[in-house]
């Protein structure tokens, strides 16, 4: 188990290095000069001498490989550099906004699991009934509707028409827990809509597959109660593919937060990322994209460890 875990961690570190290299290369190959953008004002071309001075101060005049080596050295020390716009450390901005984005993703994932797994299991047990057809149609509809449409409809219905919730914003949990959870509800529902449908469909398919297995018929023959068979035999074996799909779609949640945070004015990672892309702020873009990539790789590593704990055949393969 320890050797298997060490190999998985090593593979994850290599993936992070590859992602960092690709992001650094792509950002530096995009046409345009950040120094010129920073010094441009009112559509007038900046002074070439000032541009050259700023490029030297930012280190943009050095060879690409030298910049890449400095980048890897800083990255190894946990230093993501400083913003080209205000010289503010990127790591400070990431640490400030990352917990808010993670909270949004975690809330969406919890909703997807709490809703998708029980409803998917019930649909499989009642296969072919009106309940099964209704829930399957609802899942298809949720997958078809874009996330920004769902967010806009939630604001329109619950904030504008019914006036049950505020349209958006953010209040720290320590300041007002109830208001914080109220403001979190609609963004979490918007970001969870697609994942709920995916978890439902995978759970339904996995439970149906488990119900047809020989070990379920053997459990019935041994006289085990239906509840025990469902929990310990059917759901336990069906949960692994559900976790796989959940882990893969967490990356979709990371991308979906950009639109959701914008619609609901949630101060997560999307705001500084969009501003940095517009201003060609290399360190900020690389720092945020790399943080999201590391989260995705780390999440898949955790899922691999969970699979190995649930099914020893995986780590012995």
mmCIF file of N, CA and C in Angstrom, residues 22-111:
data_model
loop_
_atom_site.group_PDB
_atom_site.id
_atom_site.type_symbol
_atom_site.label_atom_id
_atom_site.label_comp_id
_atom_site.label_asym_id
_atom_site.label_seq_id
_atom_site.Cartn_x
_atom_site.Cartn_y
_atom_site.Cartn_z
ATOM 1 N N UNK A 22 3.606 23.841 -19.267
ATOM 2 C CA UNK A 22 2.716 24.192 -20.374
ATOM 3 C C UNK A 22 2.103 25.567 -20.155
ATOM 4 N N UNK A 23 1.634 25.841 -18.941
ATOM 5 C CA UNK A 23 1.014 27.143 -18.659
ATOM 6 C C UNK A 23 2.022 28.267 -18.841
ATOM 7 N N UNK A 24 3.234 28.097 -18.321
ATOM 8 C CA UNK A 24 4.264 29.129 -18.449
ATOM 9 C C UNK A 24 4.595 29.388 -19.919
ATOM 10 N N UNK A 25 4.707 28.319 -20.696
ATOM 11 C CA UNK A 25 5.061 28.466 -22.111
ATOM 12 C C UNK A 25 3.948 29.147 -22.902
ATOM 13 N N UNK A 26 2.711 28.696 -22.700
ATOM 14 C CA UNK A 26 1.593 29.262 -23.447
ATOM 15 C C UNK A 26 1.417 30.740 -23.131
ATOM 16 N N UNK A 27 1.505 31.098 -21.858
ATOM 17 C CA UNK A 27 1.320 32.501 -21.468
ATOM 18 C C UNK A 27 2.375 33.384 -22.114
ATOM 19 N N UNK A 28 3.604 32.910 -22.200
ATOM 20 C CA UNK A 28 4.684 33.732 -22.750
ATOM 21 C C UNK A 28 4.699 33.732 -24.278
ATOM 22 N N UNK A 29 3.960 32.816 -24.900
ATOM 23 C CA UNK A 29 3.898 32.804 -26.360
ATOM 24 C C UNK A 29 2.731 33.618 -26.907
ATOM 25 N N UNK A 30 1.824 34.040 -26.032
ATOM 26 C CA UNK A 30 0.682 34.845 -26.490
ATOM 27 C C UNK A 30 1.196 36.197 -26.976
ATOM 28 N N UNK A 31 0.768 36.645 -28.169
ATOM 29 C CA UNK A 31 1.251 37.933 -28.689
ATOM 30 C C UNK A 31 0.868 39.088 -27.768
ATOM 31 N N UNK A 32 1.720 40.125 -27.768
ATOM 32 C CA UNK A 32 1.454 41.295 -26.947
ATOM 33 C C UNK A 32 2.515 41.472 -25.884
ATOM 34 N N UNK A 33 2.748 42.704 -25.500
ATOM 35 C CA UNK A 33 3.764 43.035 -24.506
ATOM 36 C C UNK A 33 3.080 43.555 -23.251
ATOM 37 N N UNK A 34 3.191 42.842 -22.122
ATOM 38 C CA UNK A 34 2.558 43.332 -20.891
ATOM 39 C C UNK A 34 3.042 44.713 -20.478
ATOM 40 N N UNK A 35 4.307 45.011 -20.716
ATOM 41 C CA UNK A 35 4.832 46.329 -20.343
ATOM 42 C C UNK A 35 4.120 47.431 -21.119
ATOM 43 N N UNK A 36 3.858 47.207 -22.406
ATOM 44 C CA UNK A 36 3.145 48.203 -23.198
ATOM 45 C C UNK A 36 1.702 48.354 -22.715
ATOM 46 N N UNK A 37 1.065 47.246 -22.365
ATOM 47 C CA UNK A 37 -0.303 47.315 -21.871
ATOM 48 C C UNK A 37 -0.385 48.074 -20.556
ATOM 49 N N UNK A 38 0.601 47.846 -19.673
ATOM 50 C CA UNK A 38 0.588 48.507 -18.380
ATOM 51 C C UNK A 38 0.816 50.006 -18.504
ATOM 52 N N UNK A 39 1.594 50.423 -19.499
ATOM 53 C CA UNK A 39 1.930 51.836 -19.653
ATOM 54 C C UNK A 39 1.020 52.561 -20.624
ATOM 55 N N UNK A 40 0.169 51.825 -21.345
ATOM 56 C CA UNK A 40 -0.736 52.469 -22.301
ATOM 57 C C UNK A 40 -1.806 53.259 -21.550
ATOM 58 N N UNK A 41 -2.166 54.400 -22.101
ATOM 59 C CA UNK A 41 -3.177 55.257 -21.485
ATOM 60 C C UNK A 41 -3.912 56.023 -22.568
ATOM 61 N N UNK A 42 -5.238 55.885 -22.579
ATOM 62 C CA UNK A 42 -6.054 56.618 -23.535
ATOM 63 C C UNK A 42 -5.806 56.247 -24.977
ATOM 64 N N UNK A 43 -5.332 55.046 -25.226
ATOM 65 C CA UNK A 43 -5.097 54.605 -26.590
ATOM 66 C C UNK A 43 -3.810 55.134 -27.193
ATOM 67 N N UNK A 44 -3.019 55.882 -26.428
ATOM 68 C CA UNK A 44 -1.756 56.433 -26.932
ATOM 69 C C UNK A 44 -0.621 55.451 -26.683
ATOM 70 N N UNK A 45 0.314 55.369 -27.620
ATOM 71 C CA UNK A 45 1.465 54.471 -27.491
ATOM 72 C C UNK A 45 2.386 54.977 -26.379
ATOM 73 N N UNK A 46 2.859 54.097 -25.512
ATOM 74 C CA UNK A 46 3.742 54.527 -24.428
ATOM 75 C C UNK A 46 5.141 54.863 -24.935
ATOM 76 N N UNK A 47 5.921 55.532 -24.105
ATOM 77 C CA UNK A 47 7.290 55.891 -24.434
ATOM 78 C C UNK A 47 8.135 54.628 -24.518
ATOM 79 N N UNK A 48 8.848 54.387 -25.624
ATOM 80 C CA UNK A 48 9.663 53.168 -25.765
ATOM 81 C C UNK A 48 10.688 53.016 -24.647
ATOM 82 N N UNK A 49 11.282 54.140 -24.201
ATOM 83 C CA UNK A 49 12.270 54.057 -23.124
ATOM 84 C C UNK A 49 11.626 53.560 -21.834
ATOM 85 N N UNK A 50 10.405 54.050 -21.556
ATOM 86 C CA UNK A 50 9.706 53.608 -20.351
ATOM 87 C C UNK A 50 9.325 52.136 -20.454
ATOM 88 N N UNK A 51 8.937 51.707 -21.662
ATOM 89 C CA UNK A 51 8.601 50.297 -21.863
ATOM 90 C C UNK A 51 9.821 49.415 -21.632
ATOM 91 N N UNK A 52 10.974 49.829 -22.189
ATOM 92 C CA UNK A 52 12.204 49.051 -22.013
ATOM 93 C C UNK A 52 12.597 48.986 -20.538
ATOM 94 N N UNK A 53 12.435 50.103 -19.824
ATOM 95 C CA UNK A 53 12.781 50.117 -18.400
ATOM 96 C C UNK A 53 11.870 49.185 -17.598
ATOM 97 N N UNK A 54 10.556 49.209 -17.928
ATOM 98 C CA UNK A 54 9.623 48.342 -17.218
ATOM 99 C C UNK A 54 9.877 46.881 -17.544
ATOM 100 N N UNK A 55 10.198 46.565 -18.804
ATOM 101 C CA UNK A 55 10.508 45.179 -19.167
ATOM 102 C C UNK A 55 11.723 44.680 -18.400
ATOM 103 N N UNK A 56 12.709 45.542 -18.228
ATOM 104 C CA UNK A 56 13.902 45.139 -17.470
ATOM 105 C C UNK A 56 13.565 44.925 -16.003
ATOM 106 N N UNK A 57 12.725 45.804 -15.443
ATOM 107 C CA UNK A 57 12.366 45.666 -14.029
ATOM 108 C C UNK A 57 11.545 44.406 -13.777
ATOM 109 N N UNK A 58 10.683 44.054 -14.742
ATOM 110 C CA UNK A 58 9.860 42.858 -14.592
ATOM 111 C C UNK A 58 10.582 41.581 -15.015
ATOM 112 N N UNK A 59 11.769 41.721 -15.592
ATOM 113 C CA UNK A 59 12.522 40.546 -16.016
ATOM 114 C C UNK A 59 12.075 39.975 -17.337
ATOM 115 N N UNK A 60 11.279 40.745 -18.114
ATOM 116 C CA UNK A 60 10.773 40.237 -19.381
ATOM 117 C C UNK A 60 11.801 40.316 -20.500
ATOM 118 N N UNK A 61 12.903 41.027 -20.247
ATOM 119 C CA UNK A 61 13.927 41.160 -21.285
ATOM 120 C C UNK A 61 14.921 40.006 -21.262
ATOM 121 N N UNK A 62 14.826 39.149 -20.267
ATOM 122 C CA UNK A 62 15.753 38.021 -20.166
ATOM 123 C C UNK A 62 15.317 36.887 -21.092
ATOM 124 N N UNK A 63 16.258 36.003 -21.446
ATOM 125 C CA UNK A 63 15.896 34.859 -22.308
ATOM 126 C C UNK A 63 14.813 33.998 -21.679
ATOM 127 N N UNK A 64 14.055 33.326 -22.544
ATOM 128 C CA UNK A 64 12.915 32.524 -22.086
ATOM 129 C C UNK A 64 13.347 31.450 -21.094
ATOM 130 N N UNK A 65 14.448 30.741 -21.396
ATOM 131 C CA UNK A 65 14.881 29.655 -20.514
ATOM 132 C C UNK A 65 15.313 30.181 -19.152
ATOM 133 N N UNK A 66 15.892 31.391 -19.112
ATOM 134 C CA UNK A 66 16.285 31.984 -17.829
ATOM 135 C C UNK A 66 15.036 32.299 -17.008
ATOM 136 N N UNK A 67 14.024 32.858 -17.669
ATOM 137 C CA UNK A 67 12.767 33.137 -16.971
ATOM 138 C C UNK A 67 12.113 31.838 -16.483
ATOM 139 N N UNK A 68 12.197 30.795 -17.311
ATOM 140 C CA UNK A 68 11.606 29.511 -16.921
ATOM 141 C C UNK A 68 12.335 28.914 -15.712
ATOM 142 N N UNK A 69 13.668 29.011 -15.713
ATOM 143 C CA UNK A 69 14.427 28.504 -14.573
ATOM 144 C C UNK A 69 14.098 29.253 -13.297
ATOM 145 N N UNK A 70 13.991 30.588 -13.381
ATOM 146 C CA UNK A 70 13.621 31.377 -12.204
ATOM 147 C C UNK A 70 12.217 31.005 -11.725
ATOM 148 N N UNK A 71 11.323 30.761 -12.683
ATOM 149 C CA UNK A 71 9.945 30.392 -12.340
ATOM 150 C C UNK A 71 9.915 29.071 -11.582
ATOM 151 N N UNK A 72 10.648 28.063 -12.052
ATOM 152 C CA UNK A 72 10.668 26.771 -11.354
ATOM 153 C C UNK A 72 11.310 26.896 -9.980
ATOM 154 N N UNK A 73 12.342 27.725 -9.876
ATOM 155 C CA UNK A 73 12.981 27.924 -8.583
ATOM 156 C C UNK A 73 12.037 28.558 -7.571
ATOM 157 N N UNK A 74 11.305 29.584 -8.014
ATOM 158 C CA UNK A 74 10.334 30.214 -7.112
ATOM 159 C C UNK A 74 9.209 29.250 -6.759
ATOM 160 N N UNK A 75 8.792 28.468 -7.762
ATOM 161 C CA UNK A 75 7.702 27.524 -7.531
ATOM 162 C C UNK A 75 8.096 26.464 -6.507
ATOM 163 N N UNK A 76 9.335 26.018 -6.553
ATOM 164 C CA UNK A 76 9.805 25.030 -5.581
ATOM 165 C C UNK A 76 9.794 25.584 -4.156
ATOM 166 N N UNK A 77 9.932 26.915 -4.037
ATOM 167 C CA UNK A 77 9.901 27.554 -2.710
ATOM 168 C C UNK A 77 8.486 27.968 -2.314
ATOM 169 N N UNK A 78 7.507 27.685 -3.180
ATOM 170 C CA UNK A 78 6.142 28.094 -2.892
ATOM 171 C C UNK A 78 5.870 29.547 -3.186
ATOM 172 N N UNK A 79 6.712 30.171 -4.013
ATOM 173 C CA UNK A 79 6.581 31.581 -4.362
ATOM 174 C C UNK A 79 5.995 31.685 -5.763
ATOM 175 N N UNK A 80 4.804 32.265 -5.876
ATOM 176 C CA UNK A 80 4.148 32.424 -7.174
ATOM 177 C C UNK A 80 4.443 33.770 -7.819
ATOM 178 N N UNK A 81 5.321 34.551 -7.227
ATOM 179 C CA UNK A 81 5.681 35.846 -7.800
ATOM 180 C C UNK A 81 4.757 36.944 -7.330
ATOM 181 N N UNK A 82 4.897 38.105 -7.960
ATOM 182 C CA UNK A 82 4.093 39.279 -7.612
ATOM 183 C C UNK A 82 3.361 39.778 -8.847
ATOM 184 N N UNK A 83 2.210 40.380 -8.625
ATOM 185 C CA UNK A 83 1.414 40.920 -9.730
ATOM 186 C C UNK A 83 2.172 42.040 -10.427
ATOM 187 N N UNK A 84 2.081 42.053 -11.756
ATOM 188 C CA UNK A 84 2.714 43.123 -12.519
ATOM 189 C C UNK A 84 1.968 44.456 -12.376
ATOM 190 N N UNK A 85 0.718 44.383 -11.949
ATOM 191 C CA UNK A 85 -0.090 45.595 -11.874
ATOM 192 C C UNK A 85 0.191 46.394 -10.609
ATOM 193 N N UNK A 86 0.121 45.742 -9.449
ATOM 194 C CA UNK A 86 0.293 46.461 -8.180
ATOM 195 C C UNK A 86 1.397 45.879 -7.309
ATOM 196 N N UNK A 87 2.182 44.929 -7.858
ATOM 197 C CA UNK A 87 3.298 44.307 -7.129
ATOM 198 C C UNK A 87 2.835 43.571 -5.870
ATOM 199 N N UNK A 88 1.567 43.186 -5.848
ATOM 200 C CA UNK A 88 1.032 42.445 -4.706
ATOM 201 C C UNK A 88 1.362 40.961 -4.885
ATOM 202 N N UNK A 89 1.840 40.277 -3.825
ATOM 203 C CA UNK A 89 2.168 38.851 -3.969
ATOM 204 C C UNK A 89 0.971 38.031 -4.443
ATOM 205 N N UNK A 90 1.201 37.206 -5.444
ATOM 206 C CA UNK A 90 0.123 36.382 -5.990
ATOM 207 C C UNK A 90 -0.385 35.397 -4.952
ATOM 208 N N UNK A 91 0.519 34.863 -4.137
ATOM 209 C CA UNK A 91 0.120 33.860 -3.153
ATOM 210 C C UNK A 91 -0.871 34.442 -2.152
ATOM 211 N N UNK A 92 -0.743 35.734 -1.836
ATOM 212 C CA UNK A 92 -1.680 36.364 -0.904
ATOM 213 C C UNK A 92 -3.081 36.430 -1.512
ATOM 214 N N UNK A 93 -3.157 36.784 -2.793
ATOM 215 C CA UNK A 93 -4.450 36.851 -3.469
ATOM 216 C C UNK A 93 -5.075 35.460 -3.568
ATOM 217 N N UNK A 94 -4.245 34.455 -3.851
ATOM 218 C CA UNK A 94 -4.749 33.081 -3.950
ATOM 219 C C UNK A 94 -5.273 32.599 -2.603
ATOM 220 N N UNK A 95 -4.500 32.834 -1.534
ATOM 221 C CA UNK A 95 -4.913 32.382 -0.206
ATOM 222 C C UNK A 95 -6.157 33.105 0.283
ATOM 223 N N UNK A 96 -6.367 34.345 -0.177
ATOM 224 C CA UNK A 96 -7.555 35.089 0.221
ATOM 225 C C UNK A 96 -8.803 34.561 -0.468
ATOM 226 N N UNK A 97 -8.698 34.275 -1.765
ATOM 227 C CA UNK A 97 -9.883 33.939 -2.552
ATOM 228 C C UNK A 97 -10.111 32.449 -2.737
ATOM 229 N N UNK A 98 -9.065 31.641 -2.611
ATOM 230 C CA UNK A 98 -9.215 30.203 -2.829
ATOM 231 C C UNK A 98 -10.215 29.557 -1.881
ATOM 232 N N UNK A 99 -10.192 29.857 -0.575
ATOM 233 C CA UNK A 99 -11.186 29.225 0.315
ATOM 234 C C UNK A 99 -12.623 29.505 -0.099
ATOM 235 N N UNK A 100 -12.891 30.684 -0.662
ATOM 236 C CA UNK A 100 -14.254 31.010 -1.083
ATOM 237 C C UNK A 100 -14.669 30.154 -2.283
ATOM 238 N N UNK A 101 -13.746 29.972 -3.226
ATOM 239 C CA UNK A 101 -14.054 29.115 -4.375
ATOM 240 C C UNK A 101 -14.199 27.658 -3.943
ATOM 241 N N UNK A 102 -13.319 27.200 -3.060
ATOM 242 C CA UNK A 102 -13.411 25.823 -2.583
ATOM 243 C C UNK A 102 -14.709 25.588 -1.809
ATOM 244 N N UNK A 103 -15.124 26.584 -1.049
ATOM 245 C CA UNK A 103 -16.386 26.458 -0.326
ATOM 246 C C UNK A 103 -17.553 26.305 -1.296
ATOM 247 N N UNK A 104 -17.524 27.069 -2.368
ATOM 248 C CA UNK A 104 -18.577 26.984 -3.374
ATOM 249 C C UNK A 104 -18.584 25.616 -4.041
ATOM 250 N N UNK A 105 -17.395 25.111 -4.388
ATOM 251 C CA UNK A 105 -17.293 23.798 -5.024
ATOM 252 C C UNK A 105 -17.727 22.695 -4.062
ATOM 253 N N UNK A 106 -17.286 22.797 -2.805
ATOM 254 C CA UNK A 106 -17.654 21.783 -1.816
ATOM 255 C C UNK A 106 -19.157 21.755 -1.598
ATOM 256 N N UNK A 107 -19.784 22.934 -1.531
ATOM 257 C CA UNK A 107 -21.238 22.981 -1.353
ATOM 258 C C UNK A 107 -21.944 22.348 -2.542
ATOM 259 N N UNK A 108 -21.467 22.633 -3.762
ATOM 260 C CA UNK A 108 -22.064 22.027 -4.943
ATOM 261 C C UNK A 108 -21.894 20.521 -4.971
ATOM 262 N N UNK A 109 -20.701 20.036 -4.587
ATOM 263 C CA UNK A 109 -20.457 18.593 -4.567
ATOM 264 C C UNK A 109 -21.316 17.893 -3.519
ATOM 265 N N UNK A 110 -21.455 18.506 -2.351
ATOM 266 C CA UNK A 110 -22.294 17.916 -1.295
ATOM 267 C C UNK A 110 -23.746 17.820 -1.760
ATOM 268 N N UNK A 111 -24.230 18.886 -2.392
ATOM 269 C CA UNK A 111 -25.600 18.846 -2.915
ATOM 270 C C UNK A 111 -25.757 17.737 -3.955
#
